[in-house]
XYZ file of C-alpha atoms in Angstrom:
297
model
C 17.583 -20.341 38.444
C 17.166 -21.541 34.861
C 20.295 -23.623 34.425
C 19.522 -26.454 36.854
C 15.998 -27.199 35.519
C 17.335 -26.878 31.970
C 20.152 -29.321 32.734
C 17.646 -31.833 34.124
C 15.464 -31.634 31.002
C 18.497 -31.944 28.712
C 19.754 -34.962 30.679
C 16.375 -36.720 30.508
C 16.097 -36.013 26.783
C 19.596 -37.332 26.073
C 19.222 -40.510 28.140
C 15.713 -41.690 29.070
C 13.575 -40.130 26.333
C 14.208 -42.801 23.636
C 13.126 -45.517 26.106
C 9.777 -43.975 27.040
C 7.899 -45.610 24.155
C 8.217 -47.821 21.083
C 6.766 -47.697 17.592
C 7.538 -47.453 13.870
C 7.651 -43.637 13.970
C 9.130 -43.220 17.437
C 12.720 -42.841 16.284
C 11.629 -40.482 13.529
C 9.910 -38.295 16.097
C 12.409 -38.321 18.974
C 15.543 -39.786 17.415
C 16.934 -36.512 16.154
C 15.967 -34.886 19.431
C 17.966 -37.091 21.767
C 20.901 -37.470 19.372
C 21.210 -33.688 19.162
C 21.125 -33.455 22.955
C 23.852 -36.071 23.307
C 26.038 -34.074 20.926
C 25.301 -30.429 21.761
C 24.032 -30.516 25.351
C 26.811 -28.179 26.494
C 25.643 -25.404 24.133
C 22.297 -25.287 25.953
C 23.972 -24.949 29.338
C 26.095 -22.067 28.005
C 23.006 -20.485 26.379
C 24.590 -20.332 22.938
C 22.501 -23.097 21.350
C 20.688 -20.576 19.144
C 23.989 -19.774 17.399
C 25.975 -23.010 17.562
C 24.724 -25.652 15.101
C 21.178 -24.363 15.363
C 20.031 -27.004 12.859
C 21.114 -29.688 15.337
C 19.909 -27.854 18.417
C 19.113 -29.805 21.541
C 15.551 -28.926 22.573
C 14.808 -26.515 19.696
C 12.188 -24.694 21.744
C 14.918 -23.715 24.222
C 16.233 -21.161 21.727
C 14.119 -18.655 23.615
C 16.053 -19.201 26.846
C 19.346 -18.567 25.072
C 18.031 -15.469 23.290
C 16.544 -14.151 26.523
C 19.824 -14.554 28.420
C 21.754 -12.890 25.597
C 19.360 -9.956 25.449
C 19.453 -9.672 29.232
C 23.239 -9.284 29.091
C 22.785 -6.783 26.273
C 20.356 -4.795 28.423
C 22.887 -4.712 31.264
C 25.379 -3.134 28.876
C 22.886 -0.467 27.799
C 21.745 0.291 31.331
C 25.320 0.510 32.631
C 26.057 3.157 29.983
C 22.892 5.063 30.876
C 23.600 4.776 34.601
C 26.929 6.552 34.168
C 25.428 9.337 32.055
C 21.654 9.573 32.115
C 21.633 12.540 29.764
C 22.425 10.237 26.855
C 19.659 7.743 27.694
C 17.499 8.812 24.752
C 20.443 8.531 22.346
C 21.400 5.073 23.598
C 17.836 3.788 23.353
C 17.388 5.376 19.913
C 20.578 3.772 18.583
C 19.564 0.375 19.949
C 16.052 0.674 18.518
C 17.333 1.690 15.084
C 19.689 -1.279 15.124
C 16.806 -3.544 16.151
C 14.827 -2.407 13.102
C 17.653 -2.392 10.563
C 19.324 -5.714 11.399
C 16.379 -8.055 10.623
C 15.356 -5.907 7.660
C 18.829 -6.016 6.119
C 19.085 -9.772 6.686
C 15.724 -10.290 4.996
C 16.814 -8.189 2.022
C 20.201 -9.880 1.637
C 18.920 -13.448 1.874
C 15.690 -12.704 -0.032
C 13.538 -14.953 2.114
C 9.858 -14.927 2.959
C 8.314 -12.596 5.495
C 7.376 -15.255 8.049
C 8.141 -18.796 9.113
C 5.780 -21.168 7.284
C 4.973 -24.325 9.263
C 4.121 -26.825 6.530
C 3.742 -30.507 7.531
C 6.984 -31.508 5.816
C 8.807 -28.781 7.727
C 7.303 -29.858 11.025
C 8.859 -33.302 10.589
C 12.280 -31.665 10.669
C 11.239 -29.293 13.491
C 11.526 -26.280 11.120
C 15.316 -26.255 11.525
C 15.994 -26.618 7.795
C 14.182 -23.392 6.963
C 16.319 -20.271 6.437
C 13.724 -18.247 8.384
C 14.535 -20.383 11.410
C 18.264 -19.699 11.287
C 18.138 -16.036 10.286
C 15.104 -14.671 12.147
C 13.492 -17.047 14.598
C 16.273 -18.103 16.942
C 19.074 -15.468 16.933
C 19.086 -12.997 19.772
C 20.088 -10.043 17.588
C 16.840 -10.171 15.589
C 14.864 -9.419 18.768
C 16.890 -6.410 19.890
C 14.195 -3.981 18.749
C 11.378 -5.470 20.810
C 13.649 -5.885 23.810
C 14.724 -2.248 23.551
C 11.096 -1.131 23.451
C 10.537 -3.049 26.673
C 13.559 -1.346 28.239
C 12.256 2.057 27.185
C 8.876 1.282 28.727
C 10.498 0.154 31.967
C 12.728 3.220 32.056
C 9.772 5.564 31.545
C 7.821 3.763 34.247
C 10.756 4.073 36.656
C 11.093 7.797 36.006
C 7.352 8.436 36.376
C 6.462 5.818 38.992
C 5.212 8.475 41.420
C 3.437 10.565 38.799
C 0.074 10.362 37.092
C 0.859 11.689 33.648
C -2.653 11.407 32.264
C -4.695 12.417 35.314
C -5.986 15.860 36.210
C -6.188 16.859 39.855
C -8.630 19.358 41.299
C -7.135 22.151 43.397
C -9.173 23.407 46.329
C -7.879 26.506 48.109
C -4.365 26.047 46.729
C -4.318 22.388 47.803
C -4.584 19.326 45.618
C -7.666 17.277 46.417
C -6.623 13.660 45.840
C -10.199 12.441 46.134
C -11.161 14.557 43.116
C -8.562 13.255 40.699
C -10.020 13.092 37.197
C -9.068 10.127 35.041
C -9.928 9.329 31.461
C -13.567 9.247 30.467
C -15.102 6.085 29.079
C -14.645 7.286 25.501
C -11.016 8.173 26.153
C -10.419 4.663 27.520
C -11.928 3.201 24.352
C -9.828 5.513 22.188
C -6.736 4.428 24.110
C -7.388 0.764 23.343
C -8.058 1.593 19.687
C -4.676 3.322 19.451
C -2.876 0.565 21.371
C -4.257 -2.339 19.355
C -3.858 -0.533 16.041
C -0.150 -1.399 16.099
C -0.383 -5.216 16.437
C -3.464 -5.309 14.197
C -1.548 -3.419 11.516
C 1.141 -6.093 11.631
C -1.435 -8.881 11.342
C -3.470 -7.282 8.544
C -0.401 -6.411 6.490
C 0.780 -9.980 6.948
C -2.516 -11.244 5.534
C -2.086 -9.073 2.451
C 1.490 -10.192 1.909
C 0.417 -13.831 2.306
C -1.973 -13.641 -0.627
C -1.163 -16.476 -3.037
C -1.659 -14.111 -5.958
C 0.823 -11.564 -4.639
C 4.581 -11.913 -4.356
C 6.198 -9.232 -2.185
C 9.437 -7.703 -3.389
C 12.660 -7.985 -1.411
C 12.263 -4.390 -0.238
C 8.684 -4.952 0.955
C 9.783 -8.071 2.790
C 12.675 -6.212 4.428
C 10.424 -3.369 5.596
C 7.821 -5.751 6.995
C 10.380 -7.944 8.767
C 12.124 -4.906 10.239
C 8.946 -3.296 11.571
C 6.535 -6.147 12.343
C 7.925 -7.375 15.663
C 8.740 -3.868 16.804
C 5.289 -2.439 16.064
C 3.693 -5.349 17.884
C 6.021 -4.874 20.859
C 5.340 -1.128 20.890
C 1.589 -1.694 21.091
C 1.934 -4.134 23.984
C 4.409 -1.877 25.793
C 2.087 1.101 25.368
C -0.797 -0.886 26.827
C 1.231 -2.008 29.859
C 2.505 1.513 30.488
C -1.073 2.751 30.283
C -2.114 0.234 32.929
C 0.514 1.660 35.280
C -1.054 5.088 34.714
C -4.632 3.826 35.273
C -5.453 4.090 31.580
C -7.604 1.465 29.935
C -7.985 -0.508 33.139
C -8.338 1.077 36.547
C -9.977 0.327 39.855
C -12.251 2.013 42.327
C -11.362 4.377 45.131
C -10.157 1.638 47.472
C -7.729 0.300 44.842
C -6.698 3.382 42.923
C -2.998 2.623 43.434
C -3.224 -0.855 41.891
C -1.958 -1.465 38.389
C -3.872 -3.138 35.610
C -1.940 -6.351 36.122
C -2.953 -6.420 39.779
C -6.576 -6.193 38.696
C -6.212 -9.004 36.197
C -4.441 -11.115 38.796
C -7.203 -10.599 41.352
C -9.918 -11.406 38.844
C -8.115 -14.551 37.715
C -7.500 -15.819 41.250
C -11.042 -15.111 42.381
C -12.462 -16.714 39.283
C -10.416 -19.874 39.739
C -11.241 -20.078 43.444
C -14.891 -19.425 42.728
C -14.914 -22.151 40.115
C -13.493 -24.758 42.477
C -15.692 -23.657 45.367
C -19.004 -23.231 43.564
C -18.359 -25.276 40.418
C -19.767 -22.339 38.462
C -18.814 -18.873 37.265
C -22.084 -17.244 38.277
C -21.114 -16.217 41.817
C -17.581 -14.921 41.463
C -18.378 -11.254 40.595
C -20.070 -10.766 43.977
C -16.675 -11.195 45.629
C -15.236 -8.131 43.921
C -18.111 -5.673 44.103
C -15.675 -2.909 45.136
C -13.748 -3.203 41.879
C -14.761 -1.825 38.534
C -13.124 -1.306 35.180
C -13.637 1.952 33.352
C -14.152 5.570 34.330
């Protein structure tokens, strides 16, 4: 599904792109782009362009496609092991998560580089590819193993508990469960849930601000700890929020839609808002179309 569109974009970049415009800076802007595609186009189609001559990568932004394919194959390996012996699922996930934290941290400590990729104007002219942060942390698939593993853990937990409501209390009437009297989180518990969820990504951001202070130079150990934990803490917060949506925490619907997930709610709101905008040329009328839906307790 990805290869054919990718091949078309690579072909256009390597052939037609330099002829789309003219100007004194045109070759400086696109010259390296199409020359790299003429040389290393095959690496993109094999999804190894984030490892092979990454400084001369064709379509530098396509590193994500390569990393995603590599991590997908990695996930198949993990899941095949778990499928054969589900009792070791926690050990397999734990080992993968530990590796996902240690690998980027160790690389940051060994190479003694900065905590994040700095996009200065002079670096943007070379598409960031000359920065060590680009080669060691941004594009390789192995530096994203931790976040990918957290996503796998969230999906695995959802699969195991897809027919359960872990955070809901049901009312029993005469030894029978009354579905219509299921008790969900209160409004304050929903707020507390969001506070806990967003504390993880906000911690990453706020610590990054402190470490970016011009008057403070982080040590190699501090850099290694931050690099090893930052992506994973952010991913954990997002995964926790999504899993909560599947359990009607933080975002749930009324009685007619109690089986919908949070993403279904967001999708409905988005579609109705867009349709309402085109139909009425205003946002003022769209809530009346979803009067049976509410967010909260």
